[in-house]
Tab-separated table of C-alpha atoms and ligand atoms in Angstrom:
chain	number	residue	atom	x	y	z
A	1	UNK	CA	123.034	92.515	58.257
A	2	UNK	CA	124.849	92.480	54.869
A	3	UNK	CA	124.490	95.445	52.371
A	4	UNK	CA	121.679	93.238	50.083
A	5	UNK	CA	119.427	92.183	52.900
A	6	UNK	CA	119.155	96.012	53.595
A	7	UNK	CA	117.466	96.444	50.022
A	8	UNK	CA	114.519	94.914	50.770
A	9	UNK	CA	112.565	95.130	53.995
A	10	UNK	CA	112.113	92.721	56.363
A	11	UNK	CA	108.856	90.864	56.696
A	12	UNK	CA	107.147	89.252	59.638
A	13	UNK	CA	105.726	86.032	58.725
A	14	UNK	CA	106.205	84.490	54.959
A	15	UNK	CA	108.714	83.500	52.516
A	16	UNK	CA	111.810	85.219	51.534
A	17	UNK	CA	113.210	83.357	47.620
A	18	UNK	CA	116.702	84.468	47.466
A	19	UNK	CA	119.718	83.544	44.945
A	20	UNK	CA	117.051	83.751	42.562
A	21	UNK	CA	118.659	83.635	39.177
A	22	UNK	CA	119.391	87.882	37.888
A	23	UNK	CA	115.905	88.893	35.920
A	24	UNK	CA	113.832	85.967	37.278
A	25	UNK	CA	111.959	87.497	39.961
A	26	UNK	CA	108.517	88.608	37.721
A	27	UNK	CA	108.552	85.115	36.271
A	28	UNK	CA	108.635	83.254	39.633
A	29	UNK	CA	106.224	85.943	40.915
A	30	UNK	CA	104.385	84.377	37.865
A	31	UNK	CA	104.818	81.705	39.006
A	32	UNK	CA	103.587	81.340	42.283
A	33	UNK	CA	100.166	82.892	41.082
A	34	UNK	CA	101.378	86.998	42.717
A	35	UNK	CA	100.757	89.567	40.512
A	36	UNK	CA	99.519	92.390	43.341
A	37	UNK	CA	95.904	91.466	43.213
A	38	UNK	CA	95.642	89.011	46.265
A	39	UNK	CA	96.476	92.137	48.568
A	40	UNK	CA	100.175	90.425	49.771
A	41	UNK	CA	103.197	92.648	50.133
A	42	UNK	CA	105.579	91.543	47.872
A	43	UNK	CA	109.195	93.633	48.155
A	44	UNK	CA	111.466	92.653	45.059
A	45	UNK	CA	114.680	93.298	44.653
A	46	UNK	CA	116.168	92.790	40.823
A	47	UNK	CA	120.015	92.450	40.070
A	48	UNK	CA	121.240	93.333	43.199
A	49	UNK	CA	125.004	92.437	43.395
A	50	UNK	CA	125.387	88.927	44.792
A	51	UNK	CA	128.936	87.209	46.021
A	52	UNK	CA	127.950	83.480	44.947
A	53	UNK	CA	126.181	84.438	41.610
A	54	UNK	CA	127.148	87.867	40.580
A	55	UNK	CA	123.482	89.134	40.312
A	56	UNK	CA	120.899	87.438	41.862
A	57	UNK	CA	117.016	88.634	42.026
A	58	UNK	CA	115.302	88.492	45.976
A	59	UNK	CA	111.881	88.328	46.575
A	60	UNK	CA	110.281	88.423	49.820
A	61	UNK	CA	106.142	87.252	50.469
A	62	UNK	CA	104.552	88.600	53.338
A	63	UNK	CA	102.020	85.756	54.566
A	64	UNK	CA	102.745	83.121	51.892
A	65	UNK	CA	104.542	79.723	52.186
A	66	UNK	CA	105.477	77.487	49.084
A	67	UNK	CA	104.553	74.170	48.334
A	68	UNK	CA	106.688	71.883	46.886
A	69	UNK	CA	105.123	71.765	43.392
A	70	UNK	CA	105.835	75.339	43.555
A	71	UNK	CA	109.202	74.870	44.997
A	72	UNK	CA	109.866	72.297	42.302
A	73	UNK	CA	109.176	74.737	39.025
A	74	UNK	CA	110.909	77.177	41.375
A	75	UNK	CA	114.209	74.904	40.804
A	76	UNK	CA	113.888	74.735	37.164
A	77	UNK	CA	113.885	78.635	37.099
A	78	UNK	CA	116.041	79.392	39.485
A	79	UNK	CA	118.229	76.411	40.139
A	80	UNK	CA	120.323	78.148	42.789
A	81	UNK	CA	117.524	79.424	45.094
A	82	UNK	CA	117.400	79.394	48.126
A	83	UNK	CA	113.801	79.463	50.148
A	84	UNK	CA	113.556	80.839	53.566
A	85	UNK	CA	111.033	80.560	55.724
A	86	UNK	CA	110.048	83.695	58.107
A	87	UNK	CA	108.041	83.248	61.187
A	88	UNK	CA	107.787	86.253	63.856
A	89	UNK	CA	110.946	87.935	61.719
A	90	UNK	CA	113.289	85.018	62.335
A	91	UNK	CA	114.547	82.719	59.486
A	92	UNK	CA	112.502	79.364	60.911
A	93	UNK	CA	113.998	77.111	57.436
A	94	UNK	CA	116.574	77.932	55.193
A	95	UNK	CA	116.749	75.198	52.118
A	96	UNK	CA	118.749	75.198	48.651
A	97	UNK	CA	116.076	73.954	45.808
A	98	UNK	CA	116.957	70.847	44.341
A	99	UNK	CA	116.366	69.930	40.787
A	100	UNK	CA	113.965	67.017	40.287
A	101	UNK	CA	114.508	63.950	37.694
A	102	UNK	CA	111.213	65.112	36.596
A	103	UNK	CA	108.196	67.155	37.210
A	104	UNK	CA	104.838	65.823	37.177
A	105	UNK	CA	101.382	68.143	36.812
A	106	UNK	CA	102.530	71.258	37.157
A	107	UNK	CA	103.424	72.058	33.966
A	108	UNK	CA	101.706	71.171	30.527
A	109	UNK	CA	103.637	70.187	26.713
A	110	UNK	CA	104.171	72.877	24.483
A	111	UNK	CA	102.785	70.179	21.879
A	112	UNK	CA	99.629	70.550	20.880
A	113	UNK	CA	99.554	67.043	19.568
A	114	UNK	CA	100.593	65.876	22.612
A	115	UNK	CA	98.099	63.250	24.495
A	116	UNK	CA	98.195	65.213	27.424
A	117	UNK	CA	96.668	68.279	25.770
A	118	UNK	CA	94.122	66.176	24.702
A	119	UNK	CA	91.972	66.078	27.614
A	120	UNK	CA	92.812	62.496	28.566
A	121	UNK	CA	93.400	61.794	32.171
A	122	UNK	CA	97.156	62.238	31.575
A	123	UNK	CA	99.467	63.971	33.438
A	124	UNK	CA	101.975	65.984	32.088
A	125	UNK	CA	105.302	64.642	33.225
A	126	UNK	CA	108.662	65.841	32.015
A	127	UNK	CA	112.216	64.572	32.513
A	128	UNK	CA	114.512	67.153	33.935
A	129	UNK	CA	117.756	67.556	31.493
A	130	UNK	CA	120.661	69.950	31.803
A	131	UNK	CA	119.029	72.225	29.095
A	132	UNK	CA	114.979	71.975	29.583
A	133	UNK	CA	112.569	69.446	30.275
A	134	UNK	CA	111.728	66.495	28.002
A	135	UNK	CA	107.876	65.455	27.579
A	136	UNK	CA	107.849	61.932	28.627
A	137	UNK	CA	104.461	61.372	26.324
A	138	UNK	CA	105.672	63.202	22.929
A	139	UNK	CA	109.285	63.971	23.565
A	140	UNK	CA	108.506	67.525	23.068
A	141	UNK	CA	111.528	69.890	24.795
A	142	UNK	CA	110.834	72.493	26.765
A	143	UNK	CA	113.494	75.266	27.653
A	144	UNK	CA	112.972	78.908	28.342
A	145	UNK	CA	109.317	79.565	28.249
A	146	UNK	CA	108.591	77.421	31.399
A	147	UNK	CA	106.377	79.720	32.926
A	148	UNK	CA	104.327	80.113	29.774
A	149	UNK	CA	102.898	76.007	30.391
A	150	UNK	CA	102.654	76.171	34.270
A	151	UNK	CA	99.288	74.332	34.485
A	152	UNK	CA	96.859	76.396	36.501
A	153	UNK	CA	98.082	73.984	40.299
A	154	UNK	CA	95.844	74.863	43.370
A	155	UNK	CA	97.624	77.512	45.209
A	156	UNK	CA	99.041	77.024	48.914
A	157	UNK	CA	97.312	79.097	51.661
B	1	LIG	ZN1	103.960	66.095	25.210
């Protein structure tokens, strides 16, 4: 066991996000709809020294497993991350997020304007650049406040 895992405690069945990028962990908690109410224990660990990135944020879900809308707005947060998936205290999956060419419904256009606030049967769909993600219906950018337009996605059980 290295000296970070010890941080945070092991859990018994759920998901463990780790490589997260340093000072990202209450936005992807955001994220993934956690904010302490649903009753899951959620251990976090914030800038804890990491070899590949320096700093890196963990956070570990007991009973929760993403899906991959949520591990896709995952990537654009934390493009290094690293999702592992617990069963019975074992690591069952262990996958690097990969960024998408673009995102489609799970996030909506900081552009008011935009058609697809507009209550037309549009979905928001954005092309993944280096630097944010570009509206494909206004051209609007969006960079930093990505959690701010996550469009309210059913949640995984
Ligand atoms: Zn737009």
């Amino acid at each position: 066991m290295t000296d970070t895992e010890l941080r945070v405690s092991k859990i018994e069945n759920g998901t463990v996000l780790d490589h997260l990028t340093a000072g990202q962990a209450l936005h992807v908690l955001a994220m993934l709809g956690i904010d302490g109410s649903g009753g899951e224990a959620v251990s976090l660990g914030m800038n804890v020294p990491s070899e590949r990135l320096g700093r890196k944020d963990v956070v570990k879900v007991e009973g929760r497993e993403l899906s991959d809308s949520e591990v896709e707005v995952l990537s654009l947060i934390a493009p290094d991350a690293t999702v592992n998936i617990v069963r019975d205290y074992e690591v069952e999956a262990k996958r690097r997020v990969e960024r998408p060419s673009n995102v489609s419904g799970v996030l909506t256009c900081p552009n008011s304007e935009c058609i697809t606030n507009a209550g037309e049967p549009a979905d928001p769909t954005f092309e993944v650049l280096d630097d944010g993600l570009r509206c494909e219906y206004c051209g609007d950018i969006l960079r930093d406040d990505i959690t701010a337009h996550l469009a309210d996605t059913p949640q995984s059980p």
